[in-house]
Amino acid sequence: MVKAVVGANWGDEGKGKITDMLAKEADIIVRFQGGANAGHTIINDYGKFALHTLPSGVFYGHTTSVIGNGVALNIPVLFGEIRSIVEQGVPMPKILVSDRAQIVMPYHILFDQYEEERLGGKSFGSTKSGIAPFYSDKYAKTGFQVSELFDEELLREKVVRVAETKNVLLEHLYHKPLIAPEELLATLHEYRDMIAPYVCDVSAYLHQAIGEGKTILLEGQLGTLKDPDHGIYPMVTSSSTLAAYGAIGAGIAPYEIRQIVTVCKAYSSAVGAGAFVSEIFGDEADELRRRGGDGGEYGATTGRPRRMGWFDCVASRYGCRLQGTTDVAFTVLDVLGYLDEIPVCVGYEIDGEVTTEFPTTAKLMRAKPVLETLPGWKCDIRGIKTYEELPENCKKYIEFIEERIGYPITMISNGPGREDIIYRAK
Ligand code: GDP
């Protein structure tokens, strides 16, 4: 049985917590896309962790954590993360890395920085983790697969060839130090020795696991609106954030994905630039940011303050549809307990017309939110274990949103911990 945990919006919906929670009943957790550019925050008995590369299942002794072929693999970051969790008392996790995963090279990170510098104010708000240059090279077919680290002759020849073209850009476009092939080769030898114990034919491994009836979780990064095809292009990430891509990025049959848990946060937040229709500003935003998440809405990787907004039914309905949602996990609902009234964005007004369909980027930039206001519940809902016990206005808020997005909310998260969850029948 394969399940995917993915985001409906701009990321930071609380996927890490939901994955960590579902991992209790799973055998294998797979990262299938993205890289060390975003983070998951997880709180459990060992402490609080911000993971960027490791799957959120690493805290359980019974699970195997897999880095799929679709991931941008930053080997030193992966090792730093393994070291840091082990240092905090977590038992050494079982980790497998796909022999087809490609490697984030030191120059990808540099190119990301140089390009942001070059663009100045017109930058895309990259986290400078090398993700865009990495995926550009992957599809330009000049990337390095993990398997290639083990073929010395090929590696040597390819390093020289790639350095030649990169150095043209470094010299003439960016005016920066050039790549020395021998140095790069030495770095790749270090990477090879670090990664060797974990390398695996992941797709064959998962095929066998599916045959044995194992439970596999595919863990997505970011959310639908950051998908390069279906998101707010060009303010998107460079790999697909959709559950469908889980089949490709893990190497399994698409029809094996039976459950798609789409995580939606009870209000909106986004990092980086791009249209954000239900965004709020000033004191109203500051208060929500301060109270939001667990200890405030600040980026797990960058520490940047997140942009805040009301729940957006248009974006979330679209976000859930593109994921192929079977279940919605509605998170961080406890945070809204301070509000007398809670505005919800139910439509977009574009050029005088109201729509509930999420538009392409140029139209999105002109969209204004159509808000409806619901009464707040004015109390702390943390610790509540059943749906019936939730305050009436809180249930109304959930049911209102469920109807507008058109997918069943079967999990409600009312606190950051593993146990803070309310299940609800479809
Ligand atoms: P992800 O990237 O989708 O995993 O999301 P992040 O980890 O960046 O952001 C979610 C934040 O909200 C983290 O700090 C979580 O600990 C916290 N969180 C998750 N679920 C809940 C919840 O139901 N209530 C509260 N208060 N915090 C939550």
Tab-separated table of C-alpha atoms and ligand atoms in Angstrom:
chain	number	residue	atom	x	y	z
A	1	MET	CA	0.000	0.000	0.000
A	2	VAL	CA	1.506	3.300	-1.090
A	3	LYS	CA	0.340	6.624	0.363
A	4	ALA	CA	1.526	10.108	-0.547
A	5	VAL	CA	1.689	13.090	1.791
A	6	VAL	CA	1.762	16.307	-0.218
A	7	GLY	CA	0.974	20.018	0.144
A	8	ALA	CA	-1.989	21.895	-1.337
A	9	ASN	CA	-0.475	25.351	-1.262
A	10	TRP	CA	2.895	27.115	-1.116
A	11	GLY	CA	4.574	24.647	1.251
A	12	ASP	CA	4.925	24.781	5.057
A	13	GLU	CA	1.481	23.254	5.470
A	14	GLY	CA	2.720	20.876	8.174
A	15	LYS	CA	3.558	17.874	5.960
A	16	GLY	CA	6.456	16.937	8.218
A	17	LYS	CA	4.208	16.468	11.203
A	18	ILE	CA	1.623	14.469	9.237
A	19	THR	CA	4.311	12.260	7.672
A	20	ASP	CA	5.959	11.690	11.037
A	21	MET	CA	2.555	10.731	12.449
A	22	LEU	CA	1.646	8.370	9.565
A	23	ALA	CA	5.158	6.903	9.650
A	24	LYS	CA	4.224	5.138	12.866
A	25	GLU	CA	2.203	2.667	10.759
A	26	ALA	CA	4.575	2.637	7.765
A	27	ASP	CA	7.569	0.529	6.768
A	28	ILE	CA	9.278	2.789	4.262
A	29	ILE	CA	9.295	6.571	3.805
A	30	VAL	CA	10.487	7.974	0.497
A	31	ARG	CA	11.493	11.485	-0.508
A	32	PHE	CA	10.761	11.741	-4.224
A	33	GLN	CA	11.557	15.324	-5.283
A	34	GLY	CA	13.169	18.575	-4.229
A	35	GLY	CA	16.314	19.056	-2.244
A	36	ALA	CA	17.712	20.787	0.790
A	37	ASN	CA	15.961	24.050	-0.144
A	38	ALA	CA	12.943	23.553	2.095
A	39	GLY	CA	12.571	22.117	5.542
A	40	HIS	CA	10.170	20.101	7.618
A	41	THR	CA	9.833	20.850	11.285
A	42	ILE	CA	9.171	17.856	13.486
A	43	ILE	CA	8.639	17.701	17.207
A	44	ASN	CA	8.810	14.370	19.010
A	45	ASP	CA	10.214	12.712	22.119
A	46	TYR	CA	13.809	13.341	20.979
A	47	GLY	CA	13.313	17.095	20.577
A	48	LYS	CA	12.655	19.557	17.774
A	49	PHE	CA	14.232	18.992	14.367
A	50	ALA	CA	14.378	20.846	11.067
A	51	LEU	CA	15.008	18.277	8.343
A	52	HIS	CA	15.885	19.292	4.798
A	53	THR	CA	16.921	16.094	3.083
A	54	LEU	CA	16.141	13.174	5.365
A	55	PRO	CA	12.585	11.823	5.180
A	56	SER	CA	10.397	12.583	8.190
A	57	GLY	CA	10.345	8.903	9.215
A	58	VAL	CA	13.928	8.798	10.472
A	59	PHE	CA	12.862	8.975	14.093
A	60	TYR	CA	11.299	5.522	14.182
A	61	GLY	CA	13.396	2.398	14.602
A	62	HIS	CA	11.121	0.301	12.408
A	63	THR	CA	11.177	2.391	9.208
A	64	THR	CA	13.573	2.592	6.273
A	65	SER	CA	14.210	6.088	4.906
A	66	VAL	CA	14.701	6.323	1.175
A	67	ILE	CA	16.065	9.119	-1.010
A	68	GLY	CA	14.457	8.529	-4.400
A	69	ASN	CA	15.866	9.238	-7.846
A	70	GLY	CA	13.788	12.439	-8.140
A	71	VAL	CA	15.614	14.178	-5.279
A	72	ALA	CA	18.380	16.759	-5.640
A	73	LEU	CA	20.873	14.970	-3.414
A	74	ASN	CA	23.210	17.211	-1.457
A	75	ILE	CA	25.602	14.674	0.022
A	76	PRO	CA	27.318	16.871	2.680
A	77	VAL	CA	23.918	18.169	3.851
A	78	LEU	CA	22.565	14.611	4.096
A	79	PHE	CA	25.569	13.615	6.178
A	80	GLY	CA	25.319	16.681	8.394
A	81	GLU	CA	21.682	15.821	9.071
A	82	ILE	CA	22.398	12.186	9.890
A	83	ARG	CA	25.161	13.309	12.264
A	84	SER	CA	23.007	15.928	13.968
A	85	ILE	CA	20.061	13.617	14.684
A	86	VAL	CA	22.350	10.846	15.963
A	87	GLU	CA	24.089	13.412	18.206
A	88	GLN	CA	20.681	14.324	19.649
A	89	GLY	CA	20.096	10.724	20.667
A	90	VAL	CA	18.099	9.336	17.737
A	91	PRO	CA	19.201	5.770	16.853
A	92	MET	CA	21.068	5.562	13.522
A	93	PRO	CA	18.294	5.353	10.907
A	94	LYS	CA	18.244	2.828	8.044
A	95	ILE	CA	18.856	4.917	4.931
A	96	LEU	CA	18.882	3.992	1.247
A	97	VAL	CA	19.856	6.330	-1.577
A	98	SER	CA	18.845	5.682	-5.166
A	99	ASP	CA	21.713	4.893	-7.534
A	100	ARG	CA	19.805	7.061	-10.026
A	101	ALA	CA	19.526	10.133	-7.783
A	102	GLN	CA	21.568	13.036	-9.078
A	103	ILE	CA	24.040	15.019	-7.038
A	104	VAL	CA	23.956	18.703	-6.150
A	105	MET	CA	27.454	19.854	-7.078
A	106	PRO	CA	29.359	22.612	-5.260
A	107	TYR	CA	29.113	24.733	-8.414
A	108	HIS	CA	25.292	24.444	-8.479
A	109	ILE	CA	25.185	26.274	-5.167
A	110	LEU	CA	27.627	28.900	-6.416
A	111	PHE	CA	25.728	29.403	-9.679
A	112	ASP	CA	22.531	29.924	-7.669
A	113	GLN	CA	24.225	32.672	-5.643
A	114	TYR	CA	25.882	34.278	-8.659
A	115	GLU	CA	22.621	34.344	-10.605
A	116	GLU	CA	20.732	35.947	-7.708
A	117	GLU	CA	23.499	38.577	-7.465
A	118	ARG	CA	23.316	39.202	-11.194
A	119	LEU	CA	19.523	39.570	-11.160
A	120	GLY	CA	19.620	41.898	-8.143
A	121	GLY	CA	16.095	43.122	-7.359
A	122	LYS	CA	14.606	40.944	-10.110
A	123	SER	CA	15.619	37.711	-8.401
A	124	PHE	CA	13.277	34.760	-7.906
A	125	GLY	CA	13.854	34.624	-4.162
A	126	SER	CA	15.906	31.433	-4.387
A	127	THR	CA	17.109	29.806	-1.169
A	128	LYS	CA	20.494	29.487	-2.934
A	129	SER	CA	20.709	25.760	-2.346
A	130	GLY	CA	21.606	25.110	-5.980
A	131	ILE	CA	18.244	23.571	-6.832
A	132	ALA	CA	17.471	25.470	-10.051
A	133	PRO	CA	20.993	24.997	-11.545
A	134	PHE	CA	20.837	21.343	-10.452
A	135	TYR	CA	17.564	20.569	-12.239
A	136	SER	CA	18.635	22.633	-15.282
A	137	ASP	CA	21.687	20.392	-15.599
A	138	LYS	CA	19.663	17.247	-15.001
A	139	TYR	CA	17.415	18.009	-17.950
A	140	ALA	CA	20.302	19.384	-20.029
A	141	LYS	CA	21.833	15.928	-19.411
A	142	THR	CA	25.000	17.242	-17.809
A	143	GLY	CA	24.140	16.139	-14.275
A	144	PHE	CA	25.950	13.480	-12.255
A	145	GLN	CA	24.076	10.359	-11.123
A	146	VAL	CA	25.129	8.641	-7.913
A	147	SER	CA	25.981	5.532	-9.971
A	148	GLU	CA	28.494	7.560	-11.992
A	149	LEU	CA	30.600	8.194	-8.905
A	150	PHE	CA	31.631	4.557	-9.111
A	151	ASP	CA	32.927	4.695	-12.677
A	152	GLU	CA	36.294	6.432	-12.411
A	153	GLU	CA	37.019	6.723	-16.104
A	154	LEU	CA	33.622	8.203	-16.931
A	155	LEU	CA	33.792	10.534	-13.945
A	156	ARG	CA	37.204	11.923	-14.892
A	157	GLU	CA	36.186	12.557	-18.493
A	158	LYS	CA	32.845	14.130	-17.497
A	159	VAL	CA	34.331	16.443	-14.860
A	160	VAL	CA	36.718	17.893	-17.451
A	161	ARG	CA	33.950	18.285	-20.040
A	162	VAL	CA	31.471	19.910	-17.643
A	163	ALA	CA	34.102	22.247	-16.150
A	164	GLU	CA	34.906	23.491	-19.651
A	165	THR	CA	31.383	24.776	-20.305
A	166	LYS	CA	30.760	25.999	-16.749
A	167	ASN	CA	34.015	27.945	-16.840
A	168	VAL	CA	32.872	29.950	-19.860
A	169	LEU	CA	29.957	31.264	-17.820
A	170	LEU	CA	32.049	31.752	-14.699
A	171	GLU	CA	34.629	33.777	-16.589
A	172	HIS	CA	32.512	35.831	-18.952
A	173	LEU	CA	29.085	36.149	-17.334
A	174	TYR	CA	29.758	36.066	-13.613
A	175	HIS	CA	33.470	37.042	-13.425
A	176	LYS	CA	34.102	34.513	-10.687
A	177	PRO	CA	36.812	31.917	-9.922
A	178	LEU	CA	36.914	28.983	-12.332
A	179	ILE	CA	36.349	25.295	-11.584
A	180	ALA	CA	39.560	23.289	-11.261
A	181	PRO	CA	38.718	19.785	-12.562
A	182	GLU	CA	41.208	18.021	-10.248
A	183	GLU	CA	39.720	19.691	-7.176
A	184	LEU	CA	36.194	18.844	-8.258
A	185	LEU	CA	37.204	15.245	-8.865
A	186	ALA	CA	38.677	15.030	-5.356
A	187	THR	CA	35.399	16.350	-3.914
A	188	LEU	CA	33.446	13.740	-5.864
A	189	HIS	CA	35.715	11.016	-4.497
A	190	GLU	CA	34.829	12.191	-0.999
A	191	TYR	CA	31.131	12.136	-1.917
A	192	ARG	CA	31.525	8.608	-3.313
A	193	ASP	CA	33.049	7.335	-0.068
A	194	MET	CA	30.356	9.015	2.026
A	195	ILE	CA	27.429	7.679	0.030
A	196	ALA	CA	28.726	4.181	-0.847
A	197	PRO	CA	27.165	2.307	2.120
A	198	TYR	CA	23.671	3.573	1.266
A	199	VAL	CA	23.458	3.176	-2.512
A	200	CYS	CA	20.622	0.967	-3.691
A	201	ASP	CA	18.484	0.142	-6.723
A	202	VAL	CA	15.540	1.881	-5.056
A	203	SER	CA	12.935	1.117	-7.677
A	204	ALA	CA	13.665	-2.647	-7.477
A	205	TYR	CA	13.643	-2.432	-3.670
A	206	LEU	CA	10.254	-0.686	-3.647
A	207	HIS	CA	8.818	-3.078	-6.223
A	208	GLN	CA	9.656	-5.964	-3.947
A	209	ALA	CA	8.348	-4.146	-0.865
A	210	ILE	CA	5.005	-3.470	-2.590
A	211	GLY	CA	4.801	-7.165	-3.492
A	212	GLU	CA	5.337	-8.042	0.169
A	213	GLY	CA	2.463	-5.776	1.204
A	214	LYS	CA	4.651	-3.183	2.938
A	215	THR	CA	3.278	0.283	3.703
A	216	ILE	CA	5.180	2.979	1.863
A	217	LEU	CA	4.843	6.731	2.371
A	218	LEU	CA	5.861	9.156	-0.330
A	219	GLU	CA	6.802	12.471	1.240
A	220	GLY	CA	6.390	15.584	-0.891
A	221	GLN	CA	8.166	18.882	-0.459
A	222	LEU	CA	6.507	22.299	-0.895
A	223	GLY	CA	2.988	22.254	-2.414
A	224	THR	CA	0.905	22.371	-5.596
A	225	LEU	CA	1.352	26.109	-6.133
A	226	LYS	CA	5.130	25.642	-6.356
A	227	ASP	CA	4.852	22.976	-9.054
A	228	PRO	CA	6.704	24.029	-12.223
A	229	ASP	CA	3.735	23.073	-14.456
A	230	HIS	CA	0.690	23.781	-12.338
A	231	GLY	CA	1.994	26.383	-9.891
A	232	ILE	CA	2.576	30.124	-10.009
A	233	TYR	CA	5.247	29.949	-12.719
A	234	PRO	CA	7.962	31.305	-12.675
A	235	MET	CA	7.830	31.693	-8.880
A	236	VAL	CA	7.916	27.919	-8.512
A	237	THR	CA	10.415	25.254	-7.600
A	238	SER	CA	12.276	23.181	-10.167
A	239	SER	CA	10.809	19.718	-9.550
A	240	SER	CA	7.198	18.600	-9.537
A	241	THR	CA	5.516	18.811	-6.156
A	242	LEU	CA	2.567	16.618	-7.177
A	243	ALA	CA	1.724	13.168	-5.842
A	244	ALA	CA	1.718	11.892	-9.427
A	245	TYR	CA	5.420	12.675	-9.612
A	246	GLY	CA	5.891	10.398	-6.613
A	247	ALA	CA	5.638	7.469	-9.021
A	248	ILE	CA	8.478	8.861	-11.133
A	249	GLY	CA	10.663	10.215	-8.345
A	250	ALA	CA	10.500	6.928	-6.452
A	251	GLY	CA	10.332	4.604	-9.457
A	252	ILE	CA	7.020	2.830	-8.830
A	253	ALA	CA	3.848	2.229	-10.829
A	254	PRO	CA	1.421	5.203	-10.662
A	255	TYR	CA	-1.556	2.967	-9.853
A	256	GLU	CA	0.146	1.793	-6.655
A	257	ILE	CA	-0.496	5.183	-5.005
A	258	ARG	CA	-3.816	4.437	-3.284
A	259	GLN	CA	-4.112	7.237	-0.756
A	260	ILE	CA	-3.182	10.872	-1.304
A	261	VAL	CA	-3.180	12.908	1.873
A	262	THR	CA	-3.100	16.563	0.939
A	263	VAL	CA	-2.051	18.843	3.771
A	264	CYS	CA	-3.822	22.210	4.033
A	265	LYS	CA	-3.099	24.757	6.725
A	266	ALA	CA	-6.061	26.487	8.419
A	267	TYR	CA	-4.709	29.861	7.208
A	268	SER	CA	-2.170	30.712	4.484
A	269	SER	CA	1.538	31.404	4.537
A	270	ALA	CA	4.133	31.630	1.795
A	271	VAL	CA	7.832	32.306	1.481
A	272	GLY	CA	9.539	34.054	-1.406
A	273	ALA	CA	8.035	36.239	-4.073
A	274	GLY	CA	4.924	35.630	-6.175
A	275	ALA	CA	1.210	36.403	-6.188
A	276	PHE	CA	-0.519	35.677	-2.883
A	277	VAL	CA	-4.128	36.811	-3.210
A	278	SER	CA	-5.348	36.410	0.381
A	279	GLU	CA	-2.212	38.008	1.872
A	280	ILE	CA	-2.591	40.257	4.910
A	281	PHE	CA	-0.229	42.934	6.172
A	282	GLY	CA	0.644	45.097	9.156
A	283	ASP	CA	-0.415	44.269	12.709
A	284	GLU	CA	-2.960	41.695	11.574
A	285	ALA	CA	-0.246	39.732	9.749
A	286	ASP	CA	2.310	40.202	12.537
A	287	GLU	CA	-0.028	38.733	15.103
A	288	LEU	CA	-0.863	35.666	12.985
A	289	ARG	CA	2.842	35.199	12.155
A	290	ARG	CA	3.809	35.398	15.815
A	291	ARG	CA	1.120	32.936	16.906
A	292	GLY	CA	1.398	30.676	13.849
A	293	GLY	CA	2.935	27.221	13.494
A	294	ASP	CA	4.903	26.253	16.533
A	295	GLY	CA	6.791	29.316	17.725
A	296	GLY	CA	5.976	31.580	14.793
A	297	GLU	CA	5.914	31.405	11.010
A	298	TYR	CA	9.550	31.685	9.998
A	299	GLY	CA	11.225	29.610	7.265
A	300	ALA	CA	12.685	26.295	8.503
A	301	THR	CA	15.682	26.655	6.148
A	302	THR	CA	16.177	30.391	5.863
A	303	GLY	CA	14.604	31.836	9.035
A	304	ARG	CA	12.842	34.345	6.761
A	305	PRO	CA	9.510	35.654	8.110
A	306	ARG	CA	6.732	33.991	6.122
A	307	ARG	CA	4.106	36.048	4.311
A	308	MET	CA	0.721	35.525	5.961
A	309	GLY	CA	-2.858	35.393	4.716
A	310	TRP	CA	-6.338	34.030	5.316
A	311	PHE	CA	-7.354	30.582	4.152
A	312	ASP	CA	-7.723	30.592	0.377
A	313	CYS	CA	-10.486	28.264	-0.872
A	314	VAL	CA	-9.702	28.965	-4.540
A	315	ALA	CA	-6.005	28.075	-4.262
A	316	SER	CA	-6.678	25.132	-1.927
A	317	ARG	CA	-9.440	23.599	-4.048
A	318	TYR	CA	-7.137	23.790	-7.063
A	319	GLY	CA	-4.218	22.552	-4.971
A	320	CYS	CA	-6.207	19.526	-3.772
A	321	ARG	CA	-7.536	18.753	-7.253
A	322	LEU	CA	-4.109	18.648	-8.878
A	323	GLN	CA	-2.815	16.373	-6.153
A	324	GLY	CA	-5.671	13.901	-6.680
A	325	THR	CA	-6.604	14.170	-3.024
A	326	THR	CA	-8.305	11.297	-1.230
A	327	ASP	CA	-7.938	12.851	2.240
A	328	VAL	CA	-7.293	16.379	3.455
A	329	ALA	CA	-5.232	16.857	6.604
A	330	PHE	CA	-6.235	20.265	7.987
A	331	THR	CA	-3.434	21.609	10.180
A	332	VAL	CA	-2.568	24.340	12.660
A	333	LEU	CA	-6.220	24.978	13.421
A	334	ASP	CA	-5.422	25.654	17.097
A	335	VAL	CA	-3.613	28.858	16.098
A	336	LEU	CA	-6.850	30.584	15.029
A	337	GLY	CA	-8.418	30.369	18.505
A	338	TYR	CA	-7.589	34.025	19.291
A	339	LEU	CA	-9.709	35.580	16.530
A	340	ASP	CA	-13.219	37.044	17.056
A	341	GLU	CA	-13.934	36.628	13.380
A	342	ILE	CA	-12.064	34.704	10.706
A	343	PRO	CA	-12.067	35.927	7.115
A	344	VAL	CA	-11.830	33.255	4.402
A	345	CYS	CA	-11.067	33.913	0.732
A	346	VAL	CA	-13.893	32.281	-1.252
A	347	GLY	CA	-13.326	33.746	-4.719
A	348	TYR	CA	-11.019	35.903	-6.825
A	349	GLU	CA	-12.196	39.081	-8.499
A	350	ILE	CA	-10.306	39.489	-11.762
A	351	ASP	CA	-11.097	42.410	-14.088
A	352	GLY	CA	-14.520	42.856	-12.472
A	353	GLU	CA	-15.525	39.188	-12.582
A	354	VAL	CA	-15.566	36.737	-9.700
A	355	THR	CA	-14.156	33.262	-10.238
A	356	THR	CA	-13.438	30.216	-8.091
A	357	GLU	CA	-11.049	28.716	-10.663
A	358	PHE	CA	-7.357	29.294	-9.991
A	359	PRO	CA	-5.976	31.289	-12.948
A	360	THR	CA	-2.598	31.422	-14.718
A	361	THR	CA	0.006	33.788	-13.305
A	362	ALA	CA	-0.693	37.004	-15.250
A	363	LYS	CA	-4.364	36.933	-14.236
A	364	LEU	CA	-3.494	35.856	-10.724
A	365	MET	CA	-1.434	39.031	-10.299
A	366	ARG	CA	-4.607	41.065	-10.933
A	367	ALA	CA	-6.834	38.986	-8.632
A	368	LYS	CA	-8.387	40.536	-5.551
A	369	PRO	CA	-9.729	38.355	-2.743
A	370	VAL	CA	-13.465	37.976	-2.181
A	371	LEU	CA	-13.731	37.419	1.563
A	372	GLU	CA	-16.436	35.880	3.691
A	373	THR	CA	-16.196	36.178	7.453
A	374	LEU	CA	-16.951	33.331	9.846
A	375	PRO	CA	-17.307	33.651	13.626
A	376	GLY	CA	-14.291	32.564	15.703
A	377	TRP	CA	-14.441	30.064	18.582
A	378	LYS	CA	-12.307	32.076	21.007
A	379	CYS	CA	-10.774	29.216	22.955
A	380	ASP	CA	-7.855	26.816	22.996
A	381	ILE	CA	-8.659	23.574	21.167
A	382	ARG	CA	-5.341	21.839	21.898
A	383	GLY	CA	-5.777	18.549	23.687
A	384	ILE	CA	-9.214	17.840	22.200
A	385	LYS	CA	-9.301	14.271	20.844
A	386	THR	CA	-12.667	13.900	19.081
A	387	TYR	CA	-14.460	15.919	16.453
A	388	GLU	CA	-17.638	16.143	18.550
A	389	GLU	CA	-15.796	17.919	21.352
A	390	LEU	CA	-14.637	20.778	19.122
A	391	PRO	CA	-16.456	24.094	19.637
A	392	GLU	CA	-19.472	24.593	17.354
A	393	ASN	CA	-17.895	27.531	15.440
A	394	CYS	CA	-14.722	25.552	14.922
A	395	LYS	CA	-16.695	22.686	13.341
A	396	LYS	CA	-18.526	25.245	11.207
A	397	TYR	CA	-15.185	26.634	9.996
A	398	ILE	CA	-13.963	23.137	9.060
A	399	GLU	CA	-17.229	22.194	7.320
A	400	PHE	CA	-17.404	25.508	5.455
A	401	ILE	CA	-13.901	24.983	4.074
A	402	GLU	CA	-14.507	21.312	3.326
A	403	GLU	CA	-17.519	22.212	1.208
A	404	ARG	CA	-15.652	24.978	-0.654
A	405	ILE	CA	-12.594	22.876	-1.464
A	406	GLY	CA	-14.641	19.793	-2.327
A	407	TYR	CA	-12.432	17.148	-0.672
A	408	PRO	CA	-12.994	15.384	2.659
A	409	ILE	CA	-11.132	16.683	5.704
A	410	THR	CA	-10.395	13.421	7.527
A	411	MET	CA	-7.609	14.621	9.822
A	412	ILE	CA	-7.516	17.767	11.912
A	413	SER	CA	-4.251	18.778	13.531
A	414	ASN	CA	-4.708	20.847	16.682
A	415	GLY	CA	-1.112	21.109	17.893
A	416	PRO	CA	2.446	20.431	16.705
A	417	GLY	CA	2.914	17.070	18.484
A	418	ARG	CA	2.403	13.567	17.071
A	419	GLU	CA	-0.648	12.971	19.255
A	420	ASP	CA	-2.364	16.264	18.415
A	421	ILE	CA	-4.687	14.843	15.795
A	422	ILE	CA	-8.417	14.334	15.413
A	423	TYR	CA	-9.596	11.715	12.921
A	424	ARG	CA	-12.918	12.170	11.204
A	425	ALA	CA	-14.876	9.726	9.052
A	426	LYS	CA	-15.467	10.614	5.375
B	1	GDP	P1	6.114	21.384	6.197
B	1	GDP	O1	7.277	21.841	5.427
B	1	GDP	O2	4.867	21.264	5.363
B	1	GDP	O3	6.376	20.165	6.994
B	1	GDP	O4	5.758	22.511	7.247
B	1	GDP	P2	6.733	23.221	8.320
B	1	GDP	O5	7.334	22.205	9.155
B	1	GDP	O6	7.602	24.217	7.673
B	1	GDP	O7	5.675	24.115	9.119
B	1	GDP	C1	4.766	23.607	9.942
B	1	GDP	C2	4.986	24.202	11.324
B	1	GDP	O8	3.792	24.101	12.040
B	1	GDP	C3	5.995	23.442	12.161
B	1	GDP	O9	6.625	24.339	13.034
B	1	GDP	C4	5.152	22.435	12.924
B	1	GDP	O10	5.721	22.019	14.141
B	1	GDP	C5	3.921	23.242	13.165
B	1	GDP	N1	2.684	22.484	13.199
B	1	GDP	C6	2.287	21.438	12.434
B	1	GDP	N2	1.018	21.106	12.726
B	1	GDP	C7	0.609	21.975	13.697
B	1	GDP	C8	-0.624	22.185	14.396
B	1	GDP	O11	-1.617	21.502	14.181
B	1	GDP	N3	-0.643	23.203	15.305
B	1	GDP	C9	0.415	23.997	15.554
B	1	GDP	N4	0.293	24.967	16.453
B	1	GDP	N5	1.580	23.855	14.900
B	1	GDP	C10	1.667	22.867	13.992
